[in-house]
PDB file of C-alpha atoms in Angstrom:
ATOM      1  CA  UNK A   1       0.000   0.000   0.000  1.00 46.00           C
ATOM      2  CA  UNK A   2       3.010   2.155   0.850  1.00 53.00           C
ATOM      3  CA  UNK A   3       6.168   3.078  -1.105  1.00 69.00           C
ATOM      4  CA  UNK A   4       7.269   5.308   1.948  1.00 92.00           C
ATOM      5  CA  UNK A   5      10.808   4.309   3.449  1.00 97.00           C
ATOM      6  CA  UNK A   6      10.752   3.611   6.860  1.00 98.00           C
ATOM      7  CA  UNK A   7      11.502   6.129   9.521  1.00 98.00           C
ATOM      8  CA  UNK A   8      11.473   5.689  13.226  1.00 98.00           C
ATOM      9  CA  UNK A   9      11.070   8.172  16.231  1.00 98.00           C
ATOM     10  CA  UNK A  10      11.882   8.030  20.341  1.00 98.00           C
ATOM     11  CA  UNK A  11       8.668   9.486  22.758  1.00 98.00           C
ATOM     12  CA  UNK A  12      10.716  10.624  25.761  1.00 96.00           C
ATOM     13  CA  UNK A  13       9.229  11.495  29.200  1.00 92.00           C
ATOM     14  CA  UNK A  14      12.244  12.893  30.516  1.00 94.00           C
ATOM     15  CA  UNK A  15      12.459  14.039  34.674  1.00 92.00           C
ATOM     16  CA  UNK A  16      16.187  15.730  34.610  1.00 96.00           C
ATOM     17  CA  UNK A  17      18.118  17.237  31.229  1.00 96.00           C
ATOM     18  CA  UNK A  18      20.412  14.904  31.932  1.00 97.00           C
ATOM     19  CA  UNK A  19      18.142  12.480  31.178  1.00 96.00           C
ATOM     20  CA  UNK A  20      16.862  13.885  28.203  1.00 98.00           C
ATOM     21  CA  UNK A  21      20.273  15.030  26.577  1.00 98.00           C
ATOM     22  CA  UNK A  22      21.352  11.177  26.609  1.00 98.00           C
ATOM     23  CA  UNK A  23      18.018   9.690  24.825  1.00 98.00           C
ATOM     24  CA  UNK A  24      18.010  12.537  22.395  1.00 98.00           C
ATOM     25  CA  UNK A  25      21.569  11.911  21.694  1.00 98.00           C
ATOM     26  CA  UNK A  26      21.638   8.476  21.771  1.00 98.00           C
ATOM     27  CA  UNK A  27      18.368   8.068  19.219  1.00 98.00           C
ATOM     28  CA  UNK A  28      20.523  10.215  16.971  1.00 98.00           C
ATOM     29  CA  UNK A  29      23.468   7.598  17.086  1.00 98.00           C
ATOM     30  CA  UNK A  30      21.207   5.027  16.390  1.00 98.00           C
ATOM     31  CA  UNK A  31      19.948   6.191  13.478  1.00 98.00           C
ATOM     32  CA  UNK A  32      16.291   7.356  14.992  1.00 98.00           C
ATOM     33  CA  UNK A  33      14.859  10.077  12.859  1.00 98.00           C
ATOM     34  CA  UNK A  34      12.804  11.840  15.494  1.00 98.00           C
ATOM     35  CA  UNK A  35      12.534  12.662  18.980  1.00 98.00           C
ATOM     36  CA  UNK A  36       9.142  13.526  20.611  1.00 98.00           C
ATOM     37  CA  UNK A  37       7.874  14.854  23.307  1.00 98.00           C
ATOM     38  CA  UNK A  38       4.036  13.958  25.167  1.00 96.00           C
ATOM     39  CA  UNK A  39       2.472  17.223  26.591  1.00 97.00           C
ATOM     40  CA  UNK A  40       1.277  16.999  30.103  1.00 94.00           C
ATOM     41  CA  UNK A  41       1.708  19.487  33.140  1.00 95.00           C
ATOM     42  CA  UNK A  42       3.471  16.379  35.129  1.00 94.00           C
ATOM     43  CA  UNK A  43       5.988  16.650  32.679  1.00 95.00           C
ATOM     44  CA  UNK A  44       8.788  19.490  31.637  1.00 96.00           C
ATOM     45  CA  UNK A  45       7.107  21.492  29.121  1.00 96.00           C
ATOM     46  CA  UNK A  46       7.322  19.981  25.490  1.00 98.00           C
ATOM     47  CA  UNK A  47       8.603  22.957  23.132  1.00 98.00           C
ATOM     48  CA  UNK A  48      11.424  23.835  25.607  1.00 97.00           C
ATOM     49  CA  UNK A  49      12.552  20.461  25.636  1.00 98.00           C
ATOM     50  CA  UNK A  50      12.277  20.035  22.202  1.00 98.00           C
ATOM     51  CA  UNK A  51      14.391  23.014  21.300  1.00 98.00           C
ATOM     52  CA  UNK A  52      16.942  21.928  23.580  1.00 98.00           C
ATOM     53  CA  UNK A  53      16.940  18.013  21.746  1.00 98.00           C
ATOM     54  CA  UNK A  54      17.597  19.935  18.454  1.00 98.00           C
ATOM     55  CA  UNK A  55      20.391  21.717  19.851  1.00 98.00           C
ATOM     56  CA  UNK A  56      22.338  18.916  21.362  1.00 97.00           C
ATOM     57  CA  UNK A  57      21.887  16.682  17.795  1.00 98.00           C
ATOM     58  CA  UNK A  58      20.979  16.533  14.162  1.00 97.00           C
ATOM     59  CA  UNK A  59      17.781  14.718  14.352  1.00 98.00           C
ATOM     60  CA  UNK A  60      14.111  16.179  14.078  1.00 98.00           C
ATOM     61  CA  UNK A  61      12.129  17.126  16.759  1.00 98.00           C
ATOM     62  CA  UNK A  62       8.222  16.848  17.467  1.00 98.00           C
ATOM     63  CA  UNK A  63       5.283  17.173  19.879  1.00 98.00           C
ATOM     64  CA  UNK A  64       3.557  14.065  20.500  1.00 97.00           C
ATOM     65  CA  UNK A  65       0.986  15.449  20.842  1.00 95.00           C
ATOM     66  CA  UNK A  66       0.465  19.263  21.902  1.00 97.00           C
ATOM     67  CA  UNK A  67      -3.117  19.338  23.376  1.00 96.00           C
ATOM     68  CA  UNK A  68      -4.810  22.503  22.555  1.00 96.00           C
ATOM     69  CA  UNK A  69      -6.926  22.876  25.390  1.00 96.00           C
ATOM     70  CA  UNK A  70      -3.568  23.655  27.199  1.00 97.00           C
ATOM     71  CA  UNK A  71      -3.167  26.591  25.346  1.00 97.00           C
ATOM     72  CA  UNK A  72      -4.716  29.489  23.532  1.00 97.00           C
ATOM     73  CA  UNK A  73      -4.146  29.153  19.482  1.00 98.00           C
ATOM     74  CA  UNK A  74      -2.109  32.230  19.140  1.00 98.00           C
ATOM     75  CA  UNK A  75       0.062  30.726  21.952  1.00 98.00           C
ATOM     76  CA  UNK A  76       0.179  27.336  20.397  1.00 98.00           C
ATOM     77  CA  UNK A  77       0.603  28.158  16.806  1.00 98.00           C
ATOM     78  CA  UNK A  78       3.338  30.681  18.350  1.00 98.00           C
ATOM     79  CA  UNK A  79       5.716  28.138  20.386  1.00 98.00           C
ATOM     80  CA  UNK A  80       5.088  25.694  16.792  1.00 98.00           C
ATOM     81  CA  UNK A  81       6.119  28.512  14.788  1.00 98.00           C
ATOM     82  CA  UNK A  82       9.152  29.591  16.791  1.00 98.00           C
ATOM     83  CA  UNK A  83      10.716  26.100  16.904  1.00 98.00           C
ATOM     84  CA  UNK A  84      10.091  25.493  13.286  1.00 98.00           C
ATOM     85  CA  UNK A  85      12.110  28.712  12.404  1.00 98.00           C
ATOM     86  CA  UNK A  86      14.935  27.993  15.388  1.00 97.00           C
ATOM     87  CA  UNK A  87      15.327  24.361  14.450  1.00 98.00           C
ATOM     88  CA  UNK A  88      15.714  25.477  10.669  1.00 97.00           C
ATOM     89  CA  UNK A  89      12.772  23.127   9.846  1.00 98.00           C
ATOM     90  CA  UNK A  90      13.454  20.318  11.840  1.00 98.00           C
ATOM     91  CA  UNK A  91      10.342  20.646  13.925  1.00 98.00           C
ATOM     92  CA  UNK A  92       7.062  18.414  13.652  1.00 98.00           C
ATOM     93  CA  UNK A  93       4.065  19.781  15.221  1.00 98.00           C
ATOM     94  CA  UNK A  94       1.739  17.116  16.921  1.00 98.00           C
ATOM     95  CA  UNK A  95      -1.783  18.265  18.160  1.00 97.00           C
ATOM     96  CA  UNK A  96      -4.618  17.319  19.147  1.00 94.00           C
ATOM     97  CA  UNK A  97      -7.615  17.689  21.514  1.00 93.00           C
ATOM     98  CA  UNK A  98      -6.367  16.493  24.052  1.00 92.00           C
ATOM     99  CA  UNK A  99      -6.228  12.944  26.607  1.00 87.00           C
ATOM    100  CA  UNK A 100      -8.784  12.635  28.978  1.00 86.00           C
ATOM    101  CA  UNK A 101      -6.582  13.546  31.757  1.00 87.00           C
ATOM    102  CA  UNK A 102      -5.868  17.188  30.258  1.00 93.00           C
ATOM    103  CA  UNK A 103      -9.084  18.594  31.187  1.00 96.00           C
ATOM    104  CA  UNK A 104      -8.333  18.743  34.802  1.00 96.00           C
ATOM    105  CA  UNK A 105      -4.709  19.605  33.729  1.00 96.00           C
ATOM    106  CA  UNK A 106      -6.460  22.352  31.574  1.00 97.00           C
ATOM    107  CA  UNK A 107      -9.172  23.725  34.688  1.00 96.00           C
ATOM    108  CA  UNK A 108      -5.538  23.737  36.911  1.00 97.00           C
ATOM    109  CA  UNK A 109      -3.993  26.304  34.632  1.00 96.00           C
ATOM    110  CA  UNK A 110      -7.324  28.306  33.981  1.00 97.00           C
ATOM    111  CA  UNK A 111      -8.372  27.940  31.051  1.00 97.00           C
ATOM    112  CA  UNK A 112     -11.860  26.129  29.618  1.00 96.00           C
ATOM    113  CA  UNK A 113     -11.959  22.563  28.524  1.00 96.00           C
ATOM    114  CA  UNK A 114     -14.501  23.035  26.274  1.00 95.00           C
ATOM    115  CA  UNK A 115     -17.036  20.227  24.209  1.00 95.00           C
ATOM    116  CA  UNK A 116     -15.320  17.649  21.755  1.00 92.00           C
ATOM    117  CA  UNK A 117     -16.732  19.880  19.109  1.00 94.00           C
ATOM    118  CA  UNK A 118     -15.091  23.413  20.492  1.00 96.00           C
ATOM    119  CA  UNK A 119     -11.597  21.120  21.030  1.00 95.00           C
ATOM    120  CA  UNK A 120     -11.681  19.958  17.569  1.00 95.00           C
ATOM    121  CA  UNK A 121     -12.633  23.730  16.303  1.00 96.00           C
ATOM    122  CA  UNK A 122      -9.489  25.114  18.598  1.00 97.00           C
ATOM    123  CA  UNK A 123      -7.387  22.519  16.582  1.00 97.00           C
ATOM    124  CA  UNK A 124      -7.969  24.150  13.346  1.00 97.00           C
ATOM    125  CA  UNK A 125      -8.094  27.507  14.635  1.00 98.00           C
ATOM    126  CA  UNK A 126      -4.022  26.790  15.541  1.00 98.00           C
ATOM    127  CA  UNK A 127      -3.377  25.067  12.792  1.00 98.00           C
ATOM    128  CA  UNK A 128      -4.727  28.376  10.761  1.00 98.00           C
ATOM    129  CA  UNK A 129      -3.317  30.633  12.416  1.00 98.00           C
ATOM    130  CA  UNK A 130      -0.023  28.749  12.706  1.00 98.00           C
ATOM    131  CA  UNK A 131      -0.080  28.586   8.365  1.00 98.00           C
ATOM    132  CA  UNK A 132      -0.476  32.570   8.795  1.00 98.00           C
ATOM    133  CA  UNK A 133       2.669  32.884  11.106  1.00 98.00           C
ATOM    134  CA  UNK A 134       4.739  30.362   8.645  1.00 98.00           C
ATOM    135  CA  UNK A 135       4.469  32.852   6.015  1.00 97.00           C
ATOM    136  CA  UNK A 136       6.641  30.449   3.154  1.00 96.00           C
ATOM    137  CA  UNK A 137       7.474  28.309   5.910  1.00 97.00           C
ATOM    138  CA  UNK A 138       5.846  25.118   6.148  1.00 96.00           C
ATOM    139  CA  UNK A 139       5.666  23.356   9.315  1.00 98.00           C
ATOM    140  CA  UNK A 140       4.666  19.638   9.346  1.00 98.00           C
ATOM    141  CA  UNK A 141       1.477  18.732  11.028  1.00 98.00           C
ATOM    142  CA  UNK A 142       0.637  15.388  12.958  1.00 98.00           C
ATOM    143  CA  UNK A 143      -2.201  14.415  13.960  1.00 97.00           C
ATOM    144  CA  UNK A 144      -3.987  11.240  15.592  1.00 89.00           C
ATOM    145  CA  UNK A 145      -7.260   9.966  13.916  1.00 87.00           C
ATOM    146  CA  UNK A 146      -9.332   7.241  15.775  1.00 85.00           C
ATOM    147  CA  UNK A 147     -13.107   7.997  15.128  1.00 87.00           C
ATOM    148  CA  UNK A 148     -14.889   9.799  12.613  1.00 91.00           C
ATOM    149  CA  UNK A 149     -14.754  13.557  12.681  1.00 93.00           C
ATOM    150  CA  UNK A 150     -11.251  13.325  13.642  1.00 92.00           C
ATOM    151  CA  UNK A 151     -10.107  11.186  10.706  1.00 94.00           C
ATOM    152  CA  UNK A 152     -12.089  13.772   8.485  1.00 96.00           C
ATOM    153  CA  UNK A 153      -9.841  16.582  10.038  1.00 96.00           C
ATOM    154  CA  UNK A 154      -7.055  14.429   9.560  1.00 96.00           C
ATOM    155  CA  UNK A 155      -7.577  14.020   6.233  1.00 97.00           C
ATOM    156  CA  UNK A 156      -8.089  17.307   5.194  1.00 97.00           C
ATOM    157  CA  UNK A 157      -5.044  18.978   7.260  1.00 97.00           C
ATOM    158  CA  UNK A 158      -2.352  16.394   8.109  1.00 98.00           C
ATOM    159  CA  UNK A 159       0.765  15.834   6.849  1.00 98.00           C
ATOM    160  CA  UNK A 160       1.185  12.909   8.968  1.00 98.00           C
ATOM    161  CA  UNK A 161      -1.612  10.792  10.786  1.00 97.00           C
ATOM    162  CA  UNK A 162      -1.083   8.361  13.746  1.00 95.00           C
ATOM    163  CA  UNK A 163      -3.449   5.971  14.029  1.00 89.00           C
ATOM    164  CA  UNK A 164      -5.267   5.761  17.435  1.00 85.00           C
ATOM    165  CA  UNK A 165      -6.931   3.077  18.284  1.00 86.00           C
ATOM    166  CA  UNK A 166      -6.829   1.444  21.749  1.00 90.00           C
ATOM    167  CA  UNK A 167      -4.630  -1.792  22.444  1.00 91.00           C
ATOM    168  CA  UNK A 168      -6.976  -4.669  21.624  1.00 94.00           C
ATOM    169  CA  UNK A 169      -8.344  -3.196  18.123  1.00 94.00           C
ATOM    170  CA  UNK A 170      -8.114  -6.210  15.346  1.00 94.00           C
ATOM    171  CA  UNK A 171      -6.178  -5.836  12.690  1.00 95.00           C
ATOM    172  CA  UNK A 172      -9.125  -5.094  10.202  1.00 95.00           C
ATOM    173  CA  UNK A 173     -10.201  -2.589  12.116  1.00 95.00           C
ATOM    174  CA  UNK A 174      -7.192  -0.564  11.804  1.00 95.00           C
ATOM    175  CA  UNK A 175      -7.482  -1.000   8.026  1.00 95.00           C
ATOM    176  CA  UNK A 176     -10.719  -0.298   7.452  1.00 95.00           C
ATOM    177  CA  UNK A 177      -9.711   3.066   8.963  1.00 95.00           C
ATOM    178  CA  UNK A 178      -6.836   3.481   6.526  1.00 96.00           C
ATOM    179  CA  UNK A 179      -9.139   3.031   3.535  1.00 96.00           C
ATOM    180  CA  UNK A 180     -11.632   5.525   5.236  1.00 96.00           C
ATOM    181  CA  UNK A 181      -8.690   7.577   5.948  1.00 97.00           C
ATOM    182  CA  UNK A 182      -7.423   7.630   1.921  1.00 96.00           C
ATOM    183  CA  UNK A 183     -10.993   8.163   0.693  1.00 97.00           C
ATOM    184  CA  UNK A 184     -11.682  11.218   2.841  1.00 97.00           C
ATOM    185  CA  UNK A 185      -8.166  12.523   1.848  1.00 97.00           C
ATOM    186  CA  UNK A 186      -9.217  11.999  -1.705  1.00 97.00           C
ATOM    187  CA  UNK A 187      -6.471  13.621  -4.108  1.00 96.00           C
ATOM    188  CA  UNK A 188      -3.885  14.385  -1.315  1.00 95.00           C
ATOM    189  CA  UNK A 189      -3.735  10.641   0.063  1.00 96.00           C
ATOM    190  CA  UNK A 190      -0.807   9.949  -1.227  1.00 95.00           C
ATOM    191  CA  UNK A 191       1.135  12.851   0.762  1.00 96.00           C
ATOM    192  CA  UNK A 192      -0.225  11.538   3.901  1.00 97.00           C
ATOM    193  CA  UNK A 193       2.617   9.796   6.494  1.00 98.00           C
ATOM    194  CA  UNK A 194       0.762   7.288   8.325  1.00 97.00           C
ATOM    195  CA  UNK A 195       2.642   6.900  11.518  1.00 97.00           C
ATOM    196  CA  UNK A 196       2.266   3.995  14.172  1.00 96.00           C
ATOM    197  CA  UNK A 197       3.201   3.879  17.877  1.00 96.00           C
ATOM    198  CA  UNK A 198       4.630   0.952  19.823  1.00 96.00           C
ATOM    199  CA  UNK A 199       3.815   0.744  23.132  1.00 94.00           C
ATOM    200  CA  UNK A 200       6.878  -1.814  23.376  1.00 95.00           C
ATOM    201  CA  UNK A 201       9.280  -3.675  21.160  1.00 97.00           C
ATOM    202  CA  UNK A 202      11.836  -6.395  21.689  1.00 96.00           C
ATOM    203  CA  UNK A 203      11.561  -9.816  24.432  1.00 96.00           C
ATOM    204  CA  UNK A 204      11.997  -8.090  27.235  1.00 94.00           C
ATOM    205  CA  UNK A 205       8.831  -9.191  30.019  1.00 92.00           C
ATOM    206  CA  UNK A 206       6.542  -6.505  30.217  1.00 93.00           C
ATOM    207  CA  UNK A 207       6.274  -3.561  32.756  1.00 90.00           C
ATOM    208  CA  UNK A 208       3.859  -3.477  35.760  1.00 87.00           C
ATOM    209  CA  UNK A 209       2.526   0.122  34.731  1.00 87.00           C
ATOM    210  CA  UNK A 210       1.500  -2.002  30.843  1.00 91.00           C
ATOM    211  CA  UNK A 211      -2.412  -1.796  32.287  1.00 91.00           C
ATOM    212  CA  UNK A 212      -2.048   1.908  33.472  1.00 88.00           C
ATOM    213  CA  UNK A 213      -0.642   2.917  30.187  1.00 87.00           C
ATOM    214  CA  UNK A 214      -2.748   0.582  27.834  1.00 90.00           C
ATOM    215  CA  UNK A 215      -5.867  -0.789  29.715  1.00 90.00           C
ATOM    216  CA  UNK A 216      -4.702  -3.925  29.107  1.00 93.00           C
ATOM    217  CA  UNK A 217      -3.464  -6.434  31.736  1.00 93.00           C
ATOM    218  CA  UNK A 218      -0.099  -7.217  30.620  1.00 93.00           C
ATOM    219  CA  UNK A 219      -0.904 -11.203  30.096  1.00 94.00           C
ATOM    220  CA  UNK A 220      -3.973 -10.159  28.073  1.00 94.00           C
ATOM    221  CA  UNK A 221      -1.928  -7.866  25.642  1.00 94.00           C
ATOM    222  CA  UNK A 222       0.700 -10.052  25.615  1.00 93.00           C
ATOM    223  CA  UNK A 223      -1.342 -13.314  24.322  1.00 94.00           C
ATOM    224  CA  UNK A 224      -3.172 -10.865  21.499  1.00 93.00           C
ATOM    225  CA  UNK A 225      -2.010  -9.713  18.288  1.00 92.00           C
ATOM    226  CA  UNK A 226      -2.167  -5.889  19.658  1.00 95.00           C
ATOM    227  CA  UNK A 227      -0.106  -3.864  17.751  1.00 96.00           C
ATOM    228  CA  UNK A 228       1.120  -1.559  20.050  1.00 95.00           C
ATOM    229  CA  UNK A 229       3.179  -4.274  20.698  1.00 96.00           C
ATOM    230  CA  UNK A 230       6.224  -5.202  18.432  1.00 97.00           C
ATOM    231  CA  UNK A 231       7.689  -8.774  19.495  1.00 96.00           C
ATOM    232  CA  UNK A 232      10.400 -11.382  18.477  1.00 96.00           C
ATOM    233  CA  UNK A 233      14.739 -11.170  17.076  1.00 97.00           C
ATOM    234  CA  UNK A 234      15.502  -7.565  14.707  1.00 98.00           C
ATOM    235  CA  UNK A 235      15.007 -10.246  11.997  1.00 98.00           C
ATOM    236  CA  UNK A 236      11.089 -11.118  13.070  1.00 98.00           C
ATOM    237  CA  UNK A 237      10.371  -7.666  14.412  1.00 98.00           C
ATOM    238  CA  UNK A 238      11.472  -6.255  10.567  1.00 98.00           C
ATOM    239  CA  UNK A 239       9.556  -8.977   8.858  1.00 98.00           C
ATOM    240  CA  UNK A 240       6.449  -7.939  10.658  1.00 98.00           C
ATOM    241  CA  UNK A 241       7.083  -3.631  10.294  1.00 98.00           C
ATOM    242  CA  UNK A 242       7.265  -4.461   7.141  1.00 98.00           C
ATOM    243  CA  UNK A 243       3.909  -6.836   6.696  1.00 98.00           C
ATOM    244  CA  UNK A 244       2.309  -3.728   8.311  1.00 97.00           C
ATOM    245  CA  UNK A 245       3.455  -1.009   5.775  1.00 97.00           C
ATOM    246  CA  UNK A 246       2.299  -3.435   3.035  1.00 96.00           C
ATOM    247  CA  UNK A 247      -1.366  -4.379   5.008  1.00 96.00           C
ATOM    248  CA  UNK A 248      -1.505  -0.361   6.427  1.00 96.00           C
ATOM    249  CA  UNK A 249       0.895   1.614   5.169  1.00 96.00           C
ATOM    250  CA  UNK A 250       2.550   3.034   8.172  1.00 97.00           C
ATOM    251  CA  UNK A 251       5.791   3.575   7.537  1.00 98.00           C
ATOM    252  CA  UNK A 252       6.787   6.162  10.448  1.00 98.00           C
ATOM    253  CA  UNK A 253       7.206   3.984  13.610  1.00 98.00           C
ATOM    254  CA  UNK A 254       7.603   5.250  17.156  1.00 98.00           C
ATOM    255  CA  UNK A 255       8.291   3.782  20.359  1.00 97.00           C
ATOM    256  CA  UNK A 256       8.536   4.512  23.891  1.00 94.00           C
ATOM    257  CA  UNK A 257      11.880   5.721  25.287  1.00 96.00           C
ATOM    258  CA  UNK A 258      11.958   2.942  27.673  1.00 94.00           C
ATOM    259  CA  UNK A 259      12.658   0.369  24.435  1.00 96.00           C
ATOM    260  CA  UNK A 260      14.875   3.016  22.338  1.00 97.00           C
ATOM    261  CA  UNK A 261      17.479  -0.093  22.270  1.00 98.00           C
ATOM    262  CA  UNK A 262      15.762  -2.570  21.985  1.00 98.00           C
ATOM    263  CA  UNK A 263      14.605  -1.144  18.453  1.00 98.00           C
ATOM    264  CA  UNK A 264      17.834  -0.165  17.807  1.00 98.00           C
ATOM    265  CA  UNK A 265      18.260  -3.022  15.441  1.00 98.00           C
ATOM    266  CA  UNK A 266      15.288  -2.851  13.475  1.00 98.00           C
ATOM    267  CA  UNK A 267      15.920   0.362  12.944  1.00 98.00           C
ATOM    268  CA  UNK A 268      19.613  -0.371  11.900  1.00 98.00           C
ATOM    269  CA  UNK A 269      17.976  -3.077   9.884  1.00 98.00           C
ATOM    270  CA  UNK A 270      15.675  -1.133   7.700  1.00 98.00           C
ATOM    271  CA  UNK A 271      17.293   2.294   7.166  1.00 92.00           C
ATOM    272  CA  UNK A 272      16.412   3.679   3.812  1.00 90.00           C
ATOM    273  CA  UNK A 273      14.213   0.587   2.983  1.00 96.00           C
TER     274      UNK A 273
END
């Protein structure tokens, strides 16, 4: 389905720049094309972090995602802007409207929550006023697509789309939402990125946290053919990245910090394929 060559990105939650110096350096030896950053007020903010990652290494930089509610859209579309220009292009701007968790995140800092309608409407509204601040600069946009209205906004403003659905969706599922995906995005399908996340990659036995973070307990996910879960040698784990690019095309992969080496090799494995 895809003629994309693979590229691979790092989602950091870093607690000390020490911390985050070494995975943004280290994804960069590796051959990672991306680091990213989750936005979340129990975490250093993302697009101070993420201007810091591009000036410790050559690699790209991204939000993953920016939630809008957090922010006003002149704000947001500002901080995107700013990197984009500082970073000489190197920035990726993630958005969306938001986890459930942000909304008490969002009442803590003041600011309204709003219906899924109004967060979907302040998503454009940045996104707008972020193309006015860009001038001739372009500034790619991510964002995640899991049910309808925000697979149609997706497809009309995206430059890359990860797809969202929860741990235990079937495989069919997830293309059946490609397909809708490519028909909403009509003429411009083709320039879409679609971008899958790992929740972990590798042999190693699953963390305790897996159900906090996926919903999931971690015999249940482990038994299933989830793919937020990438298993096996380099050699199986390639095999099957590539069966999904062919069944889905994602071709932009990304995977939690915590497994940055133990995706080293798959990523060594398929550079420039």
């Amino acid at each position: 389905m895809s003629d994309r060559r693979f590229r691979f990105g790092v989602v950091g939650s870093p607690r000390t720049g020490a911390e985050w110096t070494t995975t943004v350096r280290r994804a960069a030896d590796l051959g990672y094309a991306t680091v990213l950053m989750p936005d979340g007020l129990q975490l250093p903010s993302p697009f101070p972090s993420l201007a810091m990652a591009a000036a410790v290494a050559d690699i790209r930089v991204g939000t993953f995602v920016a939630a809008a509610p957090l922010r006003t859209p002149r704000a947001a579309a500002w901080e995107a802007h700013t990197l984009t220009v500082l970073t000489d292009g190197r920035f990726e701007f993630g958005i969306g409207t938001g986890r459930p968790d942000a909304e008490q995140q969002t009442a803590d800092i003041g600011l309204p929550w709003g219906s899924a309608k109004e967060r979907r409407d302040q998503v454009r509204r940045t996104l707008d006023t972020l193309q006015e601040l860009d001038g001739d600069l372009r500034t790619p946009i991510m964002l995640a697509a899991g049910g309808p209205r925000a697979l149609a906004l997706a497809a009309a403003r995206a430059d890359i789309v990860s797809l969202a659905k929860d741990a235990m969706t079937p495989r069919a599922e997830v293309a059946q939402l490609v397909q809708e995906l490519r028909k909403l995005a009509g003429a411009r399908a083709d320039d879409i990125e679609l971008a899958m996340n790992l929740f972990a990659a590798g042999t190693r036995e699953l963390p305790p946290w897996t159900k906090r973070a996926t919903g999931v307990d971690p015999e249940v996910l482990e038994a299933s053919d989830s793919l937020m879960l990438l298993r096996g040698t380099p050699e199986e784990m390639a095999d099957e990245l590539q069966r999904r690019r062919d069944e889905f095309g994602t071709s932009y992969i990304t995977v939690n910090s915590t497994y940055l080496e133990d995706l080293a090799p798959v990523v060594e494995l398929l550079h420039g394929k």
